[in-house]
XYZ file of C-alpha atoms in Angstrom:
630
model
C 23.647 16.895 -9.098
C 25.121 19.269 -11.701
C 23.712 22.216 -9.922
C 25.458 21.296 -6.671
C 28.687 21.126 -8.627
C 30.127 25.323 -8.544
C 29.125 24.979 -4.722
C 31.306 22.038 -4.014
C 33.856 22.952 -7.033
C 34.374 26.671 -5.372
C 34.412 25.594 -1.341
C 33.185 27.533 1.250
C 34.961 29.952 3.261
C 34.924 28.841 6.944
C 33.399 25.890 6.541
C 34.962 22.701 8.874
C 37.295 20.771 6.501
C 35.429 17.421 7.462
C 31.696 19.136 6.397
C 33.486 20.255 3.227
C 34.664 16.927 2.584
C 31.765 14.958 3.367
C 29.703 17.582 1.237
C 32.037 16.181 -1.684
C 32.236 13.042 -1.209
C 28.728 13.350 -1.626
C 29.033 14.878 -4.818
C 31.392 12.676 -6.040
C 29.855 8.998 -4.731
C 26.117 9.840 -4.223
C 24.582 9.714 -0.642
C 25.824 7.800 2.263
C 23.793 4.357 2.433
C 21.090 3.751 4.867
C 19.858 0.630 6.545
C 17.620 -0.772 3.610
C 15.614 -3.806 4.868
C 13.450 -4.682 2.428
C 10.423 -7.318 3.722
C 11.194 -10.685 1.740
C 7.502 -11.861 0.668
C 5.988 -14.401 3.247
C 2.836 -16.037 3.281
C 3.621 -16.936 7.674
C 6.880 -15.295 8.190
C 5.954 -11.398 8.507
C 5.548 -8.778 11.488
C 2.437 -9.409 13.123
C 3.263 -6.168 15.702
C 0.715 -3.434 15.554
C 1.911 -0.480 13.089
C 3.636 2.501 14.332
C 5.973 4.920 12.719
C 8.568 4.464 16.139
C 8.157 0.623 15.378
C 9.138 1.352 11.482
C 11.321 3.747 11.915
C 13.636 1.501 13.731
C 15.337 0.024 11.507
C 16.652 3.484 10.044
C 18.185 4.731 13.644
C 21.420 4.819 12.957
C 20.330 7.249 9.637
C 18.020 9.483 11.361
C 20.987 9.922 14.027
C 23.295 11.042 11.860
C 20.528 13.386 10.271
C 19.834 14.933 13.806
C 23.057 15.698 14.477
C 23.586 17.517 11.846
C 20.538 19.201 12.430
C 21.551 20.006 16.242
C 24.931 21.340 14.241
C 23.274 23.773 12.025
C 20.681 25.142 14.930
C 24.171 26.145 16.984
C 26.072 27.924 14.243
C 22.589 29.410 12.904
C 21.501 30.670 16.039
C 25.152 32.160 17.718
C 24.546 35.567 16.249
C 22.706 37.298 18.693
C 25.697 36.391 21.253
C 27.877 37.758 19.112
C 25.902 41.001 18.695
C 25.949 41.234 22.597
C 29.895 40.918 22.709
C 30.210 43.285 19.944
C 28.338 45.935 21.816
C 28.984 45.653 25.570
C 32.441 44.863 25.259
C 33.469 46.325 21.584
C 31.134 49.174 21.117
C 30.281 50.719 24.497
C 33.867 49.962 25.581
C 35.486 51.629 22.775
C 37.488 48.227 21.693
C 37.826 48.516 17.654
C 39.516 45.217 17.584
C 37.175 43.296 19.348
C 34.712 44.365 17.108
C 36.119 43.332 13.737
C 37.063 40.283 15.442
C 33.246 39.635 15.747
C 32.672 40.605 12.460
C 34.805 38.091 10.691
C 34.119 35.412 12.718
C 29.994 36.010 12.375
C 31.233 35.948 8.575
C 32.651 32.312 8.937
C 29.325 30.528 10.822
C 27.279 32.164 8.065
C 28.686 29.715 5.008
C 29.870 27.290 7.762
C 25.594 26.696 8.572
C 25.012 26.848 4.579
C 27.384 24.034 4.508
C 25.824 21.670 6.947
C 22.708 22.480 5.853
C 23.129 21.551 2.411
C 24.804 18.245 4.020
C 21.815 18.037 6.312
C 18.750 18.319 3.525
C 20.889 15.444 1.290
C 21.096 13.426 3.941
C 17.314 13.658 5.069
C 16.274 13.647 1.806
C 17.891 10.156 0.540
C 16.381 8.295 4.534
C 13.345 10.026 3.252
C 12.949 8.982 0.094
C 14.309 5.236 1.357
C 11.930 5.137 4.298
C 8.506 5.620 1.682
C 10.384 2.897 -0.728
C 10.193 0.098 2.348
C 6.592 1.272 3.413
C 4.955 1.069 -0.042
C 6.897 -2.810 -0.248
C 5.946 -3.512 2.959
C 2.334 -2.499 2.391
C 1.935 -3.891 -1.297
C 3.192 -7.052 0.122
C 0.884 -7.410 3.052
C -2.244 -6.782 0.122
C -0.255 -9.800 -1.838
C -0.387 -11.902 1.132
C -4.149 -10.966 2.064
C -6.904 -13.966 1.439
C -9.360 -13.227 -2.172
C -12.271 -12.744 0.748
C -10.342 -9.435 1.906
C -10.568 -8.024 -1.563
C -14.638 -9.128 -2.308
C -15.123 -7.244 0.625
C -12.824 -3.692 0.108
C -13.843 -1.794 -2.755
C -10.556 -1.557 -5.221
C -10.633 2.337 -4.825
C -10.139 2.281 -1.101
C -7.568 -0.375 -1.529
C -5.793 2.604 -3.965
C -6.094 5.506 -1.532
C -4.201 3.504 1.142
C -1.227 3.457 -1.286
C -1.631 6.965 -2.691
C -3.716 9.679 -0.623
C -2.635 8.011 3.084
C 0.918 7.501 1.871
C 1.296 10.928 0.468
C 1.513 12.671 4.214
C 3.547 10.322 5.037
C 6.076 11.277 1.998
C 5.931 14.633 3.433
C 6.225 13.905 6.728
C 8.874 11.014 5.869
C 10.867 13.642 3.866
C 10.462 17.248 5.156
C 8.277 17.130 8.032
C 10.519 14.866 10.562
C 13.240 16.794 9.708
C 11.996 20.740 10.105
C 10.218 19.328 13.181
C 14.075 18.101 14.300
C 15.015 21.792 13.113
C 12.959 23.629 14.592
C 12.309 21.304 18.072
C 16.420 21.676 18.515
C 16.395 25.398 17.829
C 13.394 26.044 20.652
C 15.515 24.314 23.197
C 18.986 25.801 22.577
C 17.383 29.549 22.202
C 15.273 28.318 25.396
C 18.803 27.713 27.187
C 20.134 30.877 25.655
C 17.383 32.812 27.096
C 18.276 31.312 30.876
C 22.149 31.986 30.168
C 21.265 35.527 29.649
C 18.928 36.540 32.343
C 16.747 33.685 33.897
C 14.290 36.835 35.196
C 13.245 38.041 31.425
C 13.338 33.721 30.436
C 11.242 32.824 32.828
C 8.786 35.837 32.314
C 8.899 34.788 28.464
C 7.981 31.132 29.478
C 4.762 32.359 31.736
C 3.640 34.364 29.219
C 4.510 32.310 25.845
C 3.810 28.906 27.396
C 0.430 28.613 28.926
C -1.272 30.000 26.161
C -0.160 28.126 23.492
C 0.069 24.641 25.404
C -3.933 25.018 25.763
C -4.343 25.798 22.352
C -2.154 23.565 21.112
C -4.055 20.134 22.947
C -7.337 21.550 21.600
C -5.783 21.544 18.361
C -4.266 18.547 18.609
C -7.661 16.304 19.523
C -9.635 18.488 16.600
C -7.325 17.840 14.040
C -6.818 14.041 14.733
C -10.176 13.936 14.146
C -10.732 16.043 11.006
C -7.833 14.538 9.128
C -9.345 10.628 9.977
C -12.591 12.161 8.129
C -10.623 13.421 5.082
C -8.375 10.401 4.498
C -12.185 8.170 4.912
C -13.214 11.412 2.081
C -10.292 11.013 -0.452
C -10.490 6.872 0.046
C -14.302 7.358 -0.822
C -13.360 9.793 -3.807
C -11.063 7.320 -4.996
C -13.285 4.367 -4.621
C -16.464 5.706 -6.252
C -13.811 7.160 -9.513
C -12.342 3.270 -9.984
C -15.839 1.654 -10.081
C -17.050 4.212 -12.028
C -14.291 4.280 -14.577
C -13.998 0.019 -14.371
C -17.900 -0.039 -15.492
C -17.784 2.804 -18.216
C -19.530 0.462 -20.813
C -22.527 -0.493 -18.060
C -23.145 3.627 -17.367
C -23.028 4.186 -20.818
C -25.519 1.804 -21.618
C -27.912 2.440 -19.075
C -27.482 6.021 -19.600
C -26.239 6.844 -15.842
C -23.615 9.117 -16.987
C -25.378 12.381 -15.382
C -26.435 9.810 -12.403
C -22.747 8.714 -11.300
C -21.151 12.503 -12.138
C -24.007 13.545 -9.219
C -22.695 10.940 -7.225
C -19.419 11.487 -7.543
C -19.969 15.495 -6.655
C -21.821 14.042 -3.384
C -18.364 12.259 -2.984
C -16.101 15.191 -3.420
C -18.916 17.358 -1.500
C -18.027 14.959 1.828
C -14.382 15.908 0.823
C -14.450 19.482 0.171
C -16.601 19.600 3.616
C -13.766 17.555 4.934
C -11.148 20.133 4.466
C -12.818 23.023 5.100
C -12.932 21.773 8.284
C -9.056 21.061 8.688
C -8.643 24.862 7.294
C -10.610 25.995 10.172
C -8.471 24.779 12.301
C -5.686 26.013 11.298
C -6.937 29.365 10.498
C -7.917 29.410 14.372
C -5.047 27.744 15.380
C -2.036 29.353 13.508
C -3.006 33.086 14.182
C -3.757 32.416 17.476
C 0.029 30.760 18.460
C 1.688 33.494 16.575
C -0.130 36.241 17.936
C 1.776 34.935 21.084
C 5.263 36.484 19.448
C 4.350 40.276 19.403
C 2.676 39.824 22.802
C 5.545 39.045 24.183
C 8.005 41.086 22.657
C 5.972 43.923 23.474
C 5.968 43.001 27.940
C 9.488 42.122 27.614
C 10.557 45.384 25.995
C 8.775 46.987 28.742
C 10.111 44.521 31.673
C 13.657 44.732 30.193
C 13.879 48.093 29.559
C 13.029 49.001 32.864
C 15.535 46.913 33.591
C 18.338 48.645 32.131
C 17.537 51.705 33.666
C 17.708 50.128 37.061
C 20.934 48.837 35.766
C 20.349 45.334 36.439
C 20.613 44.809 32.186
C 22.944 45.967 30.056
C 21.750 47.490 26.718
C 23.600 44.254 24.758
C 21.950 41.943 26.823
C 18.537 43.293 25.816
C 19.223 43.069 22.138
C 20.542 39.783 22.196
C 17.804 38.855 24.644
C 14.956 40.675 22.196
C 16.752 39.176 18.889
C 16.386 35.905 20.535
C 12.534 36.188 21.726
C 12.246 36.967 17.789
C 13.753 34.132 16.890
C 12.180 32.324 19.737
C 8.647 32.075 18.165
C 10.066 31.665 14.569
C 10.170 28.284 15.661
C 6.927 27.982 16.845
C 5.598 29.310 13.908
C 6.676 26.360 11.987
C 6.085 23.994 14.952
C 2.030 25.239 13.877
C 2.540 24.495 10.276
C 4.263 21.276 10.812
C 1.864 19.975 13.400
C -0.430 19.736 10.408
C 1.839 17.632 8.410
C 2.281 15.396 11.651
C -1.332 15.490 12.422
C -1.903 14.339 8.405
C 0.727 11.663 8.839
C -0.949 10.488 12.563
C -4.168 9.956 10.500
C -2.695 7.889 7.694
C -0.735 6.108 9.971
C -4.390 5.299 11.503
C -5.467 4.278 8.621
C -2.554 1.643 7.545
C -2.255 0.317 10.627
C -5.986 -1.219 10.059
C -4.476 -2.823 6.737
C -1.851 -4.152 8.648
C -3.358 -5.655 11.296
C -5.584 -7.396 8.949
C -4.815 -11.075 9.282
C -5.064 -13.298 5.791
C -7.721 -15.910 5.936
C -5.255 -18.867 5.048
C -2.125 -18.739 7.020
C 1.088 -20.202 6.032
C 2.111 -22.482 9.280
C 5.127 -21.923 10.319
C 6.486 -25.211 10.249
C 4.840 -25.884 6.670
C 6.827 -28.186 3.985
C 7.148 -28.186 0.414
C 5.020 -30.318 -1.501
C 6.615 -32.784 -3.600
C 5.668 -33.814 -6.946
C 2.038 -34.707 -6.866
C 0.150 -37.465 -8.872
C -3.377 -35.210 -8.452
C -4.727 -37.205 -5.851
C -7.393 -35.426 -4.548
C -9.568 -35.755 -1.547
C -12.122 -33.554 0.384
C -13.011 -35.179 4.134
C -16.325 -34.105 5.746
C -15.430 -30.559 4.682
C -17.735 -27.598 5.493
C -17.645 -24.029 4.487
C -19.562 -21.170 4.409
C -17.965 -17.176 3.320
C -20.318 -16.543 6.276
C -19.953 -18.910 9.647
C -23.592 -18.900 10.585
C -24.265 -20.215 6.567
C -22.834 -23.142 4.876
C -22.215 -23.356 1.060
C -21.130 -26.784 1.647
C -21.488 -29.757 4.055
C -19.912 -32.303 5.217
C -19.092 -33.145 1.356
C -16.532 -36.363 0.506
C -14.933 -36.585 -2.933
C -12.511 -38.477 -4.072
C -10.705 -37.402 -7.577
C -7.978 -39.958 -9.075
C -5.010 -38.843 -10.486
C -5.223 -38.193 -14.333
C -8.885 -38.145 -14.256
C -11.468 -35.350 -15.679
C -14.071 -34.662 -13.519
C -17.157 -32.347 -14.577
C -18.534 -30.815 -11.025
C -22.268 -29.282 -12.063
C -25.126 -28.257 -9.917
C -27.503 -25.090 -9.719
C -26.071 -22.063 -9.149
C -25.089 -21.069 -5.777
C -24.987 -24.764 -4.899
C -20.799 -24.460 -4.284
C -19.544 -25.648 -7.598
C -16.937 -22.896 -7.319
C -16.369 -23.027 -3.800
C -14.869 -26.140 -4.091
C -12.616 -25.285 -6.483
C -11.307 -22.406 -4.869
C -10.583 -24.811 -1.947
C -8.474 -26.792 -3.959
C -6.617 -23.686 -4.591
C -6.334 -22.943 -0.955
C -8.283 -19.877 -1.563
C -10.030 -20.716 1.273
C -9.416 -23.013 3.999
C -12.441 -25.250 5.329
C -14.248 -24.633 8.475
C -14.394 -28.429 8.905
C -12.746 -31.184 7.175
C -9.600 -31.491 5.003
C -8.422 -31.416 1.596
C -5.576 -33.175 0.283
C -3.501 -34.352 -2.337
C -1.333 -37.558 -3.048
C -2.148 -37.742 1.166
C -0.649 -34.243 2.034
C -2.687 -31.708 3.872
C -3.611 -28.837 2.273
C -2.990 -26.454 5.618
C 0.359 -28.169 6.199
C 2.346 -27.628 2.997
C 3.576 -24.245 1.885
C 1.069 -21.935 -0.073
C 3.616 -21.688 -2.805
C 4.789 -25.192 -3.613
C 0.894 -26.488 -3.604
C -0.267 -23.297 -6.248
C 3.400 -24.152 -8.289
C 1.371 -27.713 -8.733
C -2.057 -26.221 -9.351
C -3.455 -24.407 -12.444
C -6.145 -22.466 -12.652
C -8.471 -21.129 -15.633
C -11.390 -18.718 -14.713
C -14.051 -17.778 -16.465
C -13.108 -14.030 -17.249
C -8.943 -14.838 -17.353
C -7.258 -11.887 -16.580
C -4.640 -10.451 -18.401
C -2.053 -8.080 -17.785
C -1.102 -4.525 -19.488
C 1.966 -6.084 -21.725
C 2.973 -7.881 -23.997
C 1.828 -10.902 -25.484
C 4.569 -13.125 -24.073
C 4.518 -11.383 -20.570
C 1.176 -12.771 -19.709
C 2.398 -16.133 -21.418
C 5.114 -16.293 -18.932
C 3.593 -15.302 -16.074
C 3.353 -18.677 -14.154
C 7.010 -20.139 -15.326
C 10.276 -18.248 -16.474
C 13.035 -18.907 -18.255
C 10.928 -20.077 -21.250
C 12.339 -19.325 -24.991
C 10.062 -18.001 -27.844
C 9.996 -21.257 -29.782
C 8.134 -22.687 -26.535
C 5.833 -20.149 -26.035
C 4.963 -20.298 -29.693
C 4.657 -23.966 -29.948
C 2.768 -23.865 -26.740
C -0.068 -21.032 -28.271
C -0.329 -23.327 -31.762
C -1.171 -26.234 -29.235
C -4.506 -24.645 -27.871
C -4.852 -23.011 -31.269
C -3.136 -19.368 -30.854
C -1.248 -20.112 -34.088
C -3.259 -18.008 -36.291
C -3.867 -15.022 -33.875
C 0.314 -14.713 -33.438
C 0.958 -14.765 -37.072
C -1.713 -11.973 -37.412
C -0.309 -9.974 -34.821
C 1.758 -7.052 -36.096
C 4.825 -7.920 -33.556
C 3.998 -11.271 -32.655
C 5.034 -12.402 -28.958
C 5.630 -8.656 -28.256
C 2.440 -6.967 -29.376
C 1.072 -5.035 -26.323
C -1.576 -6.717 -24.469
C -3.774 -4.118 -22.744
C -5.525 -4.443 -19.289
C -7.587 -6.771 -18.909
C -7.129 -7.836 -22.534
C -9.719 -5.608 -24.097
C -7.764 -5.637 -27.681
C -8.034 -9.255 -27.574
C -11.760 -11.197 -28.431
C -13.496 -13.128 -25.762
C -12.348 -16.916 -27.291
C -8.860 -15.633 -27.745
C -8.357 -14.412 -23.835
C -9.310 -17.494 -23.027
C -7.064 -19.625 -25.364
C -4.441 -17.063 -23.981
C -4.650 -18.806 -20.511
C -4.897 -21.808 -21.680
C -1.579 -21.370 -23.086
C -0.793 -19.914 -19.796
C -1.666 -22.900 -17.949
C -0.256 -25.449 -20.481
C 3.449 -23.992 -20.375
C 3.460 -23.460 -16.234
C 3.032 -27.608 -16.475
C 0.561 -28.194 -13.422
C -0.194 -31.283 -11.728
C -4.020 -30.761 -10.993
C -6.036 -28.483 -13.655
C -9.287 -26.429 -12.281
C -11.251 -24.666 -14.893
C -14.122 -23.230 -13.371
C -16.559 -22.361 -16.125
C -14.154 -21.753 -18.526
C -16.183 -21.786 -21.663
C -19.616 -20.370 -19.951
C -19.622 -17.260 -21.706
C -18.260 -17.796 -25.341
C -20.078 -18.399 -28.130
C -20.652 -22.402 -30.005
C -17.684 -21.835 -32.279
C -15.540 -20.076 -29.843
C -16.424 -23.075 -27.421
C -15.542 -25.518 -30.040
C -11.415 -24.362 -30.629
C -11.378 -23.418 -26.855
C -13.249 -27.127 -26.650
C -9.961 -28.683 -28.965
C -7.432 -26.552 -26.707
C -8.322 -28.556 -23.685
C -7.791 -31.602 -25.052
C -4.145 -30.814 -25.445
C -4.235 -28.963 -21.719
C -6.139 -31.870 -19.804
C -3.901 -34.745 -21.566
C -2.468 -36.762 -18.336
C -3.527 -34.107 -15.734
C -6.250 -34.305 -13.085
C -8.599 -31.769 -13.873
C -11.171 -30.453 -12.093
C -13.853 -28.503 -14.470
C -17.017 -26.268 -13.012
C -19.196 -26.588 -15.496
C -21.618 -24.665 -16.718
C -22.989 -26.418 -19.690
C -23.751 -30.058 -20.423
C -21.383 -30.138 -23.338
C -18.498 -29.796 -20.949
C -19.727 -32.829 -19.053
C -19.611 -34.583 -22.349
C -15.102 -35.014 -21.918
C -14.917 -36.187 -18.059
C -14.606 -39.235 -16.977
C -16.797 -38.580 -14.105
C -19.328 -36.516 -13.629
C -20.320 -34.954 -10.014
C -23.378 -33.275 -9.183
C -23.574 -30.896 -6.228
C -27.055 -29.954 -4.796
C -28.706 -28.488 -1.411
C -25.215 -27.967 0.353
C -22.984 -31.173 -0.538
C -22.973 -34.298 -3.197
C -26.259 -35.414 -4.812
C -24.598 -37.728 -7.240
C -21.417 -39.143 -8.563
C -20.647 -41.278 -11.442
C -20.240 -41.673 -15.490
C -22.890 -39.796 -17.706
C -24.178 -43.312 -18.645
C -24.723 -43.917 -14.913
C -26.391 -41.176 -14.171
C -28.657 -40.670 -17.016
C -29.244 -44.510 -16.140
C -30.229 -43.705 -12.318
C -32.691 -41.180 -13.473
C -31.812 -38.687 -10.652
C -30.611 -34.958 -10.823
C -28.617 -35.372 -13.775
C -30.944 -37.473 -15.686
C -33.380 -34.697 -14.972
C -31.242 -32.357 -16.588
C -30.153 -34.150 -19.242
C -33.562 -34.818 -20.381
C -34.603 -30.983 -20.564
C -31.952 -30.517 -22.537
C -31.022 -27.388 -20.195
C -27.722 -25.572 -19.046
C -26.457 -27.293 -16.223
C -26.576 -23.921 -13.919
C -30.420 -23.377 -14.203
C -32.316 -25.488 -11.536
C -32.449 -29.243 -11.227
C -36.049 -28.881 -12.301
C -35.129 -26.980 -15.291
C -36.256 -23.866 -14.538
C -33.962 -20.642 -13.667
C -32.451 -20.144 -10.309
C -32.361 -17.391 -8.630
């Protein structure tokens, strides 16, 4: 703001003492607020109405009002010169009146700083709804990929998911910020010269009109269709770019290995190829298009100097009224000119707009109902009623499958893989909602209560945990807050963290990269252990938690659950038959629902699937008959 400060320090000469002062107060108090709604998160309570930029824009009315008018303000005081050079020559000049003339001159001297004044007013202004507009859309739009289901996201590739929040945002920045706002400037501009043009002689306007706007309304549809077109192709380009360089980048230590380096950097030229192909078409278009309008100008100027100047021999047109008329044809397709340019930047934002409106009419798979309740405080107990899913309709993971878990008790779930060991564990999360059946706790409908009070009661430990770039003791706080160190440290020395903090350079605040790559396998893991242990949940699910560390690694991770699991229903997908060895039941689920159910004494006893597997000696995810599966 410091370079505004000699303008507003110094004043301007002419300008209106209310622009002046609203210039300052500017200055002084930073910009004029602007209806701010920002989207409170919402996993029923969101608008479901198809995306438009009229339907966003709303809210910001009352802003872009006040923007226009000042725009309308600045094309009347920019454009009132050639009227005054009429005056000054039919009535100063060729009539010999000195006075009239400097009176001209002085006041053409007062719009001039009078215009910079509003338009410096103006561009703040349109700038700061700008800037506030892209600040709601990117919230809106992160929070609609926050309330999406996990199936939305194992079908998108991550990259894509980027380029919706940077390449098809961008034109809408510049659109948002500039665009909306020249195409005010210039769109007010065309219609007051337009009325100018009448005022002076409606013969010569209308004679402009045949000639200007035939041609360029027929270029300007077939520009309009082609370019809708091209820029859909290069925001599907950039998204594909974008998509290809994340997957790439995520699997660096798989290329490397395999030695695909030289493969993927072909691939990704293929990618850019489509993109570069992309544009070039968009930059034929414009290199047709643009030319072609402005070509229109000198056309023009050229039949109405002609026309007009025939005119003032026949005396029907005074020599002022020419000039004003030819400065305003001049000025006439300045407009248009930028109308060209900035149809581009609309055209661009149409295309993204496209493009996010498919994000947001994407419904999430679970759905909050509206007239959902809090769950209370559960005991963790768990039931699942003739449920029935499949990620695909036409094919069931799991049938018509009836468990019953009691509250405080461990229960291994093992089976073959693809069976649906994790399936149902993300439907206890309400990852998922099943196709038929229920799942409850403590008697409470899964579907009926809200998302977040059930996953507040619910922890859950993955196989690969995920951890955050940070600190140490942001990831630990990530499912509770308000947590002092001592807590967080005597929670890590619970699952066996003590030694790893102490060794850390700055303890609780030593960075944590993505994904945890600083940190070994065991000690992620032990990491959301700790995680889980201080958010204090209910029901436990630890779905193959310990499937890819090593014996010893196993073991402490092993110890940490004992502290974790102590008076919790806990739910573990297992992967090995030394996790079955701390349940207190054991169920086996085969061929699409539950083969088996009981203590490992009873089922080694029964001699069935478990027995089977028991005997080999084999990991619990290989087939019942010991041998891999597929």
């Amino acid at each position: 703001m410091a370079g505004w400060g000699g303008i507003a320090d110094t004043g301007f000469s002419g300008v209106p003492p209310e622009v002046q002062a609203q210039v300052e107060a500017y200055m002084d108090e930073g910009p004029p607020e602007v209806a701010e709604v920002p989207p409170p998160f919402s996993h029923s309570d969101y608008d479901r109405q198809v995306f438009s930029m009229r339907h966003f824009l709303r809210p910001f009315s009352a802003a872009l009002i006040g923007v226009f008018l000042l725009v309308a303000l600045e094309a009347v005081l920019s454009q009132a010169g050639p009227v005054l050079l009429q005056t000054t020559i039919d009535d100063g000049v060729l009539a010999g009146d000195r006075t009239l003339v400097v009176t001209m001159g002085l006041i053409f001297g007062l719009l001039v700083p009078a215009s910079i004044g509003v338009g410096i007013l103006k561009t703040m202004s349109a700038g700061r709804v700008g800037a506030t507009i892209m600040a709601k859309l990117r919230v809106a739009l992160f929070s609609h990929f926050q309330r999406l289901g996990v199936e939305y996201y194992a079908n998108e590739r991550p990259g894509r998911l980027l380029s919706r929040m940077t390449s098809d945002l961008e034109p809408l920045q510049q659109l948002f910020q500039q665009g909306l706002v020249q195409l005010a400037v210039q769109g007010v501009t065309l219609v007051a010269i337009t009325i100018v043009l009448f005022a002076l002689n409606p013969l010569l306007a209308v004679i402009t009109l045949v000639v200007v706007v035939p041609g360029t309304l027929l270029m300007s549809l077939w520009y309009r269709h082609q370019a809708q077109l091209a820029q859909i192709r290069v925001r599907d380009a950039i998204a594909n770019v974008l998509a290809h360089l994340q997957e790439s980048l995520a699997g660096i230590r798989i290329v490397t290995a395999h030695n695909r380096r030289e493969r993927v950097v072909v691939e990704h030229q293929n990618e850019a190829g489509e993109y570069l192909d992309a544009n070039d078409r968009t930059a034929f278009l414009n290199g047709v298009y643009g030319p072609g309008a402005e070509a229109m100008g000198p056309l023009s100027q050229m039949i109405l100097l002609v026309i007009g100047g025939a005119l003032v021999l026949d005396g029907r047109v005074t020599i002022g009224e020419l000039s004003a008329f030819l400065l305003y044809v001049a000025a006439f397709f300045a407009p248009i000119t930028e109308l060209v340019g900035l149809y581009n930047v609309y055209q661009q934002g149409r295309a993204s707009v496209v493009k996010l409106r498919e994000v947001f009419a994407t419904e999430p798979s679970v759905v909050e109902s509206p007239d959902a309740y809090g769950l209370p405080a559960v005991k963790g107990h768990i039931r699942l009623d003739g449920v029935t899913f499949g990620y695909d309709d036409d094919a069931p993971v799991v049938a018509d499958v009836n468990l019953e878990f009691m509250p405080g008790e461990t229960i291994a779930v093992v089976g073959p893989t693809g069976a649906g060991k994790s399936t149902i564990a993300k439907l206890l999360n309400r990852f998922y909602d099943p196709r038929v059946g229920t799942v409850t706790i403590d008697g409470h409908d899964l579907t009926q209560v809200t998302i977040e009070s059930l996953r507040s009661q619910i922890g859950v430990v993955p196989q690969e945990p995920f951890l955050f770039a940070g600190s140490i003791r942001d990831n630990l706080m990530l499912g509770c807050r308000g947590v002092d160190d001592e807590v967080l440290i005597d929670a890590c020395r619970q699952v066996g963290l003590g030694r790893l903090l102490e060794r850390l350079p700055d303890g609780l605040d030593t960075p944590c990269h993505e994904r945890g790559v600083s940190l070994s396998a065991g000690e992620r893991q032990l990491l959301a252990l700790a995680r889980a242990f201080l958010s204090q949940p209910r029901v436990l699910v630890l779905d193959e938690a310990t499937s890819s560390l090593d014996l010893r690694t196993e073991q402490a991770v092993e110890a940490a659950l004992d502290v974790v699991l102590a008076g919790r229903t806990a739910v573990m997908i297992a992967h090995r038959l030394q996790t079955t060895m701390r349940a207190d039941r054991i169920v086996v689920i085969a061929d699409g629902g539950v083969a088996e159910s009981g203590t490992r004494a009873e089922l080694i006893a029964a001699d069935g699937y478990f027995a089977r597997m028991w005997a080999a000696g084999a990991p619990v995810a290989h087939g019942l008959d010991g041998s891999a599966s597929s």
